[in-house]
PDB file of C-alpha atoms and ligand atoms in Angstrom:
ATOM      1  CA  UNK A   1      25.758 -14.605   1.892  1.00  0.00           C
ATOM      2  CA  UNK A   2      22.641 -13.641   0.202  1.00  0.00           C
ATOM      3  CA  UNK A   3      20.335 -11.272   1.577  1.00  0.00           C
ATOM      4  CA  UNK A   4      15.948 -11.829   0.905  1.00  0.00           C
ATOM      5  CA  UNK A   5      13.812  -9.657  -0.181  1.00  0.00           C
ATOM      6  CA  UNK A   6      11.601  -7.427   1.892  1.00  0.00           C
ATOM      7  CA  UNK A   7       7.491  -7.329   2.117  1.00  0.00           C
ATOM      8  CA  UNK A   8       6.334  -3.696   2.518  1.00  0.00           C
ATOM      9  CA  UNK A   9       3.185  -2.847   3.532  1.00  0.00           C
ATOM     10  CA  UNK A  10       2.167   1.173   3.089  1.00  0.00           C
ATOM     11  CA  UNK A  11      -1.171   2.010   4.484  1.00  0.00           C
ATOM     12  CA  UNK A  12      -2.736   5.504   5.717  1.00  0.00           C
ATOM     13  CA  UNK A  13      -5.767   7.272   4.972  1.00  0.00           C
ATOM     14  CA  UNK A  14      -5.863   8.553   1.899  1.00  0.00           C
ATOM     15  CA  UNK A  15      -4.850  12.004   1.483  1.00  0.00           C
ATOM     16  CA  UNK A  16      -1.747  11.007   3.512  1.00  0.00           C
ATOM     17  CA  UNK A  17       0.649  11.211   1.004  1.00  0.00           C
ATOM     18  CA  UNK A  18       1.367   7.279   0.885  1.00  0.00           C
ATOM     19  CA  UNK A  19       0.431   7.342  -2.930  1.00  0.00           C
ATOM     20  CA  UNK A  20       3.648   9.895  -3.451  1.00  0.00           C
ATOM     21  CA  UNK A  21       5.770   8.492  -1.142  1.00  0.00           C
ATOM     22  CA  UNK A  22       5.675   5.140  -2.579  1.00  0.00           C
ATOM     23  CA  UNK A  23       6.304   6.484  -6.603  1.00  0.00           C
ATOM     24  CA  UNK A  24       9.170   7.835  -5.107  1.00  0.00           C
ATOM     25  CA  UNK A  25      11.021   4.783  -3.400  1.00  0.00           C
ATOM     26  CA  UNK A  26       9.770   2.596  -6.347  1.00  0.00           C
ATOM     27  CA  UNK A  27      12.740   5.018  -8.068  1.00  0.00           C
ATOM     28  CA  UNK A  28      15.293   2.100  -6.386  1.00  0.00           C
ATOM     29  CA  UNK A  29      15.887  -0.761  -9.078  1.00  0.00           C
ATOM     30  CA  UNK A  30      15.557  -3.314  -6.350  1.00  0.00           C
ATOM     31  CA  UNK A  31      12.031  -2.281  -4.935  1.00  0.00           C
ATOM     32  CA  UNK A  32       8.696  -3.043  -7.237  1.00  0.00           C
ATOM     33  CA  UNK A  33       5.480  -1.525  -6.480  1.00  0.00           C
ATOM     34  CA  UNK A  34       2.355  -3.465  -6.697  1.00  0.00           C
ATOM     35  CA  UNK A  35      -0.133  -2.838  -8.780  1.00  0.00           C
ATOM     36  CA  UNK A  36      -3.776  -3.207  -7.482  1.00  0.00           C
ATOM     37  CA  UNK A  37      -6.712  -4.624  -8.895  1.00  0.00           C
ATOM     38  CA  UNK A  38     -10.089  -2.588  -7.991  1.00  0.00           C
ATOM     39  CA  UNK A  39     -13.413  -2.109  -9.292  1.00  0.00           C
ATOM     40  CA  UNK A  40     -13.855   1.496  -8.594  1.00  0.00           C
ATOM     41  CA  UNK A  41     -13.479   4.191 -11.724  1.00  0.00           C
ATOM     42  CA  UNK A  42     -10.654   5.563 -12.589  1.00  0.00           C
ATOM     43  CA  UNK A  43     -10.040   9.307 -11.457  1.00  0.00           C
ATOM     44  CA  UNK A  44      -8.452  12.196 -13.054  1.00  0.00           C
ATOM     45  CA  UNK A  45      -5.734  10.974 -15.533  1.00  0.00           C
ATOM     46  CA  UNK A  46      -5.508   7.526 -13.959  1.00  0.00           C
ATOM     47  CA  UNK A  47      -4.734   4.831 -16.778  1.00  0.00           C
ATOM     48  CA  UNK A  48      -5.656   1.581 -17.106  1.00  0.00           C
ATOM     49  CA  UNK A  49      -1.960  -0.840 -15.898  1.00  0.00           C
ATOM     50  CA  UNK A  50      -0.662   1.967 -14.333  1.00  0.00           C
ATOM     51  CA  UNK A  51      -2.475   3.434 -10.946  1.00  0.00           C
ATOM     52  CA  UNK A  52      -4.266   0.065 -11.167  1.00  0.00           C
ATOM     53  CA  UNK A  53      -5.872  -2.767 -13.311  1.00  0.00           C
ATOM     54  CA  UNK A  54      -9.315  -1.351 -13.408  1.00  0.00           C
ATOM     55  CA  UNK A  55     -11.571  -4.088 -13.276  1.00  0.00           C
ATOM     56  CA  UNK A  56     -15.619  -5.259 -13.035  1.00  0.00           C
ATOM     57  CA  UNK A  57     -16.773  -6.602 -10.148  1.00  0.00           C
ATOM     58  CA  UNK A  58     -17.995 -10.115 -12.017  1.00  0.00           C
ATOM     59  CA  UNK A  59     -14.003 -10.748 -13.061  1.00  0.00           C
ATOM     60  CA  UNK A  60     -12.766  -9.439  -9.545  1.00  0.00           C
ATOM     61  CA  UNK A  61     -14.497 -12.084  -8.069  1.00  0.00           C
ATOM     62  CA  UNK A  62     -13.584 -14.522 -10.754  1.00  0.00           C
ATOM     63  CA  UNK A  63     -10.269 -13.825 -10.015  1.00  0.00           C
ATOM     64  CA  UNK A  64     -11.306 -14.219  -6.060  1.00  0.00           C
ATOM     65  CA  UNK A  65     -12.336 -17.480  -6.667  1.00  0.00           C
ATOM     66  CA  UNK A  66      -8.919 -18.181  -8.356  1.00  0.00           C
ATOM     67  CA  UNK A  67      -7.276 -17.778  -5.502  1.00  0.00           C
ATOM     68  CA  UNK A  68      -5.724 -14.780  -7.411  1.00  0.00           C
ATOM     69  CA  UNK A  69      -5.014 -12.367  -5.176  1.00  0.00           C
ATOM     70  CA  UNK A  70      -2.497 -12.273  -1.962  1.00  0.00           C
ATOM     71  CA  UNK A  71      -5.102 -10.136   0.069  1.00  0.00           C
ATOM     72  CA  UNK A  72      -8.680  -8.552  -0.860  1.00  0.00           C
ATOM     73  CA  UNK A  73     -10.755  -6.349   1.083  1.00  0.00           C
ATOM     74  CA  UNK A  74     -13.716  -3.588   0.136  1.00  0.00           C
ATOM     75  CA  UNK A  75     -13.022  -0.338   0.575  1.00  0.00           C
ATOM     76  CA  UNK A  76     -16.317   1.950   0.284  1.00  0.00           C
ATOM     77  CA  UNK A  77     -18.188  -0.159  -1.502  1.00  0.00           C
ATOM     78  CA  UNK A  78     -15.415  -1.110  -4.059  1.00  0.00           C
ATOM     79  CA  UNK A  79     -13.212  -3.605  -4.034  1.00  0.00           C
ATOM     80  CA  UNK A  80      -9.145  -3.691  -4.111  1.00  0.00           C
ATOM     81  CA  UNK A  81      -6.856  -6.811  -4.440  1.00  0.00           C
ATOM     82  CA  UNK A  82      -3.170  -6.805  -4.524  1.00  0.00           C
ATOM     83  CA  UNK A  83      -2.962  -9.773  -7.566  1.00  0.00           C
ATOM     84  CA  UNK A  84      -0.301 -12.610  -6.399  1.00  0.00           C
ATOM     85  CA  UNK A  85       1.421 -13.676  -9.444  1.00  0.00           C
ATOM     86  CA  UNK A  86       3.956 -10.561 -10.122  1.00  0.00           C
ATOM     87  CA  UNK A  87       4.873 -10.791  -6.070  1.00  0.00           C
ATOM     88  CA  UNK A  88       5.680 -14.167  -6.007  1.00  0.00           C
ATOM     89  CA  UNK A  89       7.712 -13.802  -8.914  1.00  0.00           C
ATOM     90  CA  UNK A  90       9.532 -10.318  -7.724  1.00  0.00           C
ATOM     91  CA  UNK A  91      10.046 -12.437  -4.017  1.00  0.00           C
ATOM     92  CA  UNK A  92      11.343 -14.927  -6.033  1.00  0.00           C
ATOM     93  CA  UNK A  93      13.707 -12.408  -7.781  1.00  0.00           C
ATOM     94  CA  UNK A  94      14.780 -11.104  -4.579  1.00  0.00           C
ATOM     95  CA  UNK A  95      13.314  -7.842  -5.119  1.00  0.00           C
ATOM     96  CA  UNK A  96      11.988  -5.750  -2.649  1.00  0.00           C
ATOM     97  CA  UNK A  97       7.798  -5.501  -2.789  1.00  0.00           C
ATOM     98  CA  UNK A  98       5.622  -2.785  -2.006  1.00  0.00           C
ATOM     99  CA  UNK A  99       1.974  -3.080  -1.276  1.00  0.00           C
ATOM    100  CA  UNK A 100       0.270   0.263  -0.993  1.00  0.00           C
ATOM    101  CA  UNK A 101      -3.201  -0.727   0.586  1.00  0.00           C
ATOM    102  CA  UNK A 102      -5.873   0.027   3.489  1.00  0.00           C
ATOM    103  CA  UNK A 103      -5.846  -1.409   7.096  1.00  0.00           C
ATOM    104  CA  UNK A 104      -7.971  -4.741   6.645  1.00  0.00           C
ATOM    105  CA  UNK A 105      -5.529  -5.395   4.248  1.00  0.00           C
ATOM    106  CA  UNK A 106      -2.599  -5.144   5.712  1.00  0.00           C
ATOM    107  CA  UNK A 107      -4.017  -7.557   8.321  1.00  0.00           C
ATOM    108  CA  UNK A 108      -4.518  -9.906   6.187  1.00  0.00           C
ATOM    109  CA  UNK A 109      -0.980  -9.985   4.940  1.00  0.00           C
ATOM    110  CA  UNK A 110       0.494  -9.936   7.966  1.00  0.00           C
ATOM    111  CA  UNK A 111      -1.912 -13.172   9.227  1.00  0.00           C
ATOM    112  CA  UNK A 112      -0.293 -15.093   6.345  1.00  0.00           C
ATOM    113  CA  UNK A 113       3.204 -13.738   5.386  1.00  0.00           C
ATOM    114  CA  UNK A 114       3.967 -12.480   9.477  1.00  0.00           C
ATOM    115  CA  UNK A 115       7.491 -11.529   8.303  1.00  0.00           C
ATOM    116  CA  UNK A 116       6.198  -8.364   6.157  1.00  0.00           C
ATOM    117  CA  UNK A 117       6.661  -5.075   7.473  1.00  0.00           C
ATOM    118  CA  UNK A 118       3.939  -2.411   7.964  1.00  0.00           C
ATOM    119  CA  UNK A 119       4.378   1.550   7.828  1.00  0.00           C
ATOM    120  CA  UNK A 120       1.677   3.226   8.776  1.00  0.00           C
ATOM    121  CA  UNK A 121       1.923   7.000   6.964  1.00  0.00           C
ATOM    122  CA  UNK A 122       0.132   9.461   9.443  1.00  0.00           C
ATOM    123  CA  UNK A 123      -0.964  12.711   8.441  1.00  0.00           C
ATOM    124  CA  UNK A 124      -0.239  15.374  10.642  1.00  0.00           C
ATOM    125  CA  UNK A 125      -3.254  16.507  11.613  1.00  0.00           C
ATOM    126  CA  UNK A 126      -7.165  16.141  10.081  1.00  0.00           C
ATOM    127  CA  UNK A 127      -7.127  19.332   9.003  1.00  0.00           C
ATOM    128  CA  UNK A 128      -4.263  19.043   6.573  1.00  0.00           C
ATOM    129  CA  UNK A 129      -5.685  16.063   5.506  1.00  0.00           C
ATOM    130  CA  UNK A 130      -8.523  17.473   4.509  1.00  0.00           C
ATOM    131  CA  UNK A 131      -7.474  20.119   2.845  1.00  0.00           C
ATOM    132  CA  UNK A 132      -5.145  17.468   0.704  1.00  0.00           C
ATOM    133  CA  UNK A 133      -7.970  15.373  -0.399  1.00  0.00           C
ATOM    134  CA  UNK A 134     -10.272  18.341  -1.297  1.00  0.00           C
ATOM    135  CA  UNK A 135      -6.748  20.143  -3.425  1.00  0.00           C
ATOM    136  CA  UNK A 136      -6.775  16.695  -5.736  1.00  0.00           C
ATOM    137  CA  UNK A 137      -9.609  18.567  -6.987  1.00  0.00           C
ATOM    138  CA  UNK A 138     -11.095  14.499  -8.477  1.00  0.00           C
ATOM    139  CA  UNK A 139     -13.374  13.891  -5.666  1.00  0.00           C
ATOM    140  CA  UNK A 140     -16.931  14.652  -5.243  1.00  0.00           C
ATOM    141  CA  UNK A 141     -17.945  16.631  -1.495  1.00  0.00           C
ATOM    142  CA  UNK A 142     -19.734  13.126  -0.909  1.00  0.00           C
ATOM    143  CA  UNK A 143     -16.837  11.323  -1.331  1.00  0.00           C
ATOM    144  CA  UNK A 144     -14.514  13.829   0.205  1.00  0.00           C
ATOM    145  CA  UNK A 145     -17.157  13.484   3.218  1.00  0.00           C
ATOM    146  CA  UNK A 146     -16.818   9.625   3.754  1.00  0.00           C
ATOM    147  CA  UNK A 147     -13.121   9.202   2.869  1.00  0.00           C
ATOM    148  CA  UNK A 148     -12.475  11.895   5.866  1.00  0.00           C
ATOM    149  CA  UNK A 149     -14.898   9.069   7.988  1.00  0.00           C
ATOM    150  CA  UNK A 150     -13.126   6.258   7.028  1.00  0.00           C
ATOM    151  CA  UNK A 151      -9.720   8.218   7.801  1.00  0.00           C
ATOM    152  CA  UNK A 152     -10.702   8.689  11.532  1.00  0.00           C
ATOM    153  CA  UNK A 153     -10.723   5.186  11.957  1.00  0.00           C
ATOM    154  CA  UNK A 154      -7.693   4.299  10.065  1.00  0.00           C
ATOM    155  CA  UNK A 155      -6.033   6.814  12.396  1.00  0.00           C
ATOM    156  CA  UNK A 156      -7.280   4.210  15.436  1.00  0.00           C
ATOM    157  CA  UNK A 157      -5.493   1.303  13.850  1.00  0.00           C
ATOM    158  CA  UNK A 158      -1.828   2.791  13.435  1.00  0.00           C
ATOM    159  CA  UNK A 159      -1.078   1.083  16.786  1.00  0.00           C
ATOM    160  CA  UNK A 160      -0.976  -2.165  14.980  1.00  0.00           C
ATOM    161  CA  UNK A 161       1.748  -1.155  12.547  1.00  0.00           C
ATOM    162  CA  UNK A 162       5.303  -1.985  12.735  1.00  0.00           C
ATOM    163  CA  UNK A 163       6.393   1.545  12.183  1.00  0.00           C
ATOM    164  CA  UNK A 164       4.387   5.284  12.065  1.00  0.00           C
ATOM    165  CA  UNK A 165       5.983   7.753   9.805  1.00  0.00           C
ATOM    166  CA  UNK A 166       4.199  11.443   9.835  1.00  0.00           C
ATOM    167  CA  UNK A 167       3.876  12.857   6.412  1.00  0.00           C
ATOM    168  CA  UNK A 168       4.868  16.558   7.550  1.00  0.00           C
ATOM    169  CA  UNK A 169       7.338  17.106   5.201  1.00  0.00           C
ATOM    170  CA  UNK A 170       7.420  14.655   2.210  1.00  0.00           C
ATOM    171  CA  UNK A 171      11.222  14.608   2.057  1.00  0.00           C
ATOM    172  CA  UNK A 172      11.302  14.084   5.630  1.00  0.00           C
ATOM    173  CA  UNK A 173       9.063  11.165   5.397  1.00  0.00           C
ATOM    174  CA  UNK A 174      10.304   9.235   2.545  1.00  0.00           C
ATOM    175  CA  UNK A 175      13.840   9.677   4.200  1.00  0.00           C
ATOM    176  CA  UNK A 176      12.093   7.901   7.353  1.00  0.00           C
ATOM    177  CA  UNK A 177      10.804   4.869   5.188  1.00  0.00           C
ATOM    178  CA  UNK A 178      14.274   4.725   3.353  1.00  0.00           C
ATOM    179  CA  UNK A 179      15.848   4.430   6.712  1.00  0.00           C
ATOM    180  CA  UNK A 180      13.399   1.805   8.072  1.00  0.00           C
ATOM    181  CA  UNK A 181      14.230  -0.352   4.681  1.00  0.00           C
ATOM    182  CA  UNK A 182      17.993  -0.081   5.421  1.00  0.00           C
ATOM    183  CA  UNK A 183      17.658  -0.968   8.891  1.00  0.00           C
ATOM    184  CA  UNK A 184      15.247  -3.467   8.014  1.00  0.00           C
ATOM    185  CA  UNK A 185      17.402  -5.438   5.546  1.00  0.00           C
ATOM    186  CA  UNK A 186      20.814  -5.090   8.039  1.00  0.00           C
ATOM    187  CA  UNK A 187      18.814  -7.581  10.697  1.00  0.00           C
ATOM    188  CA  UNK A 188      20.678 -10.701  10.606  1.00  0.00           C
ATOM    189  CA  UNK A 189      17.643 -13.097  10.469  1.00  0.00           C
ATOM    190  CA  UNK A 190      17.096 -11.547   6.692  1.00  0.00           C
ATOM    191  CA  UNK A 191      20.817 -12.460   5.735  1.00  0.00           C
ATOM    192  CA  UNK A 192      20.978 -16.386   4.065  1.00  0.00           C
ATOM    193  CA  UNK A 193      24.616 -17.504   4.928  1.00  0.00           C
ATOM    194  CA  UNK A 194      25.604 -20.342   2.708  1.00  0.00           C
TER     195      UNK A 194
HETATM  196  P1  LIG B   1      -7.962   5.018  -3.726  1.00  0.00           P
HETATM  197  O1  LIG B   1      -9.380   4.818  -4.179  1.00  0.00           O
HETATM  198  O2  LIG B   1      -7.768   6.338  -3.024  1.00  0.00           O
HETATM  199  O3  LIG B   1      -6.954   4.809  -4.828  1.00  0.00           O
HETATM  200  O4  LIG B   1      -7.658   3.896  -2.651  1.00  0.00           O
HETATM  201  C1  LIG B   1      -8.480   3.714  -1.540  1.00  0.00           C
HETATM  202  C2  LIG B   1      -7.777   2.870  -0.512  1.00  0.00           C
HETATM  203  O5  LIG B   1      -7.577   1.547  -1.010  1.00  0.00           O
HETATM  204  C3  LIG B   1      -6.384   3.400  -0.151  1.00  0.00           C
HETATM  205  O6  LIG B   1      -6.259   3.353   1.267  1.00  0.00           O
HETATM  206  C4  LIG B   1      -5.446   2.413  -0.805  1.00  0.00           C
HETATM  207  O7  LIG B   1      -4.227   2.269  -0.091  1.00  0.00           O
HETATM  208  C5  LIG B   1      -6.260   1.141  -0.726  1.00  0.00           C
HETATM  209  N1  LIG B   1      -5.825   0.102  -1.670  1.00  0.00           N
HETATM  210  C6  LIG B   1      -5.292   0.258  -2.893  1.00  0.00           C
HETATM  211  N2  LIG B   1      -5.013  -0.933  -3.434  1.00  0.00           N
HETATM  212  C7  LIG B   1      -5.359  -1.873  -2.522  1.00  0.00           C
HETATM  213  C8  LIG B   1      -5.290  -3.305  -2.485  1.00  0.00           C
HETATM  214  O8  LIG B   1      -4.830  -3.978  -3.396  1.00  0.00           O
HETATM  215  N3  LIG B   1      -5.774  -3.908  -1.372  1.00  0.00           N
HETATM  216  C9  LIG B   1      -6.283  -3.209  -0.316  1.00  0.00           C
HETATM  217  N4  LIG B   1      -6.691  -3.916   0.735  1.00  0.00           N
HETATM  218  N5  LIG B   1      -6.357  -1.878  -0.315  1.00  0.00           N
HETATM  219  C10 LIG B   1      -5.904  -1.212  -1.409  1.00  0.00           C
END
């Protein structure tokens, strides 16, 4: 009996806490985070093959037109891509894959892989969230500003998510997403019996 891998899909606004509680479960040998393409600048201490592959917008769209990516979308005015290759091969593996990206997305991924499961991580209220993003202390007011716009109408689109997890307490939250993965992987249409 062989059990497949999972498709995760973690979005929120940022500021949410997705970003943290995704380093965490990526702690489990079986679960690999993806790592994004995008061709905005790094911030803070951000390295280049870690947070993401930092990229120009000429060779993301070379690598657009190479089919290279499993979804795409632009996020103000930058783009982010979750590259295919290293999920195929982790699915392949069996591994379980995490894709920490915005709403469009996720709706892309779940138009062409409809098995994946999305987790929408909520804040618990604006004003938390806002004082999050301004404590990162890496973004600029104007910035700040539209990524608080842009979060209001995330917050509209959590309906269309398989699960909503509110990031009140982090502990408590990450233990919500753990549970969802175990209870996730238990449903018999995931099991292969040979
Ligand atoms: P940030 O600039 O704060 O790192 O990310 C901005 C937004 O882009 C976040 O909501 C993040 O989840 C999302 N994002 C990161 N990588 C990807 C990706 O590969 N594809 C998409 N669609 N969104 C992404």
């Amino acid at each position: 009996m062989k059990n497949e891998g999972l498709l995760l899909v973690v979005s929120g606004p940022a500021g949410a806490g997705k970003g943290t509680v995704v380093n965490e479960l990526k702690k489990d040998e079986n679960i690999r985070l993806s790592i994004s393409a995008t061709t905005r600048a790094p911030r803070g201490v951000e390295k280049d093959g870690v947070e993401y592959h930092f990229m120009n917008c000429e060779d993301f769209e070379k690598m657009i037109g190479e089919d290279g990516f499993i979804e795409y979308a632009q996020y103000l005015g930058n783009y982010y891509g979750s590259p295919k290759k290293p999920i195929v091969e982790w699915q392949e593996q069996g591994k379980d894959v995490i894709l920490e990206i915005e709403v469009q997305g996720c709706e892309k991924v779940k138009n062409a892989m409809p098995d994946c499961i999305s987790i929408f991580i909520m804040p618990p209220s604006m004003a938390v969230l806002e004082k999050r993003l301004r404590g990162r202390g890496t973004e600029t007011e104007e910035n700040v500003l539209r990524r608080l716009a842009r979060a209001a109408e995330e917050l509209q689109l959590a309906k269309n998510y398989d699960y909503v997890v509110v990031n009140d307490a982090l502990e408590d939250c990450i233990e919500d997403v753990k549970t969802i993965i175990k209870a996730e992987k238990l449903k018999a249409k995931r099991f292969h019996f040979e």
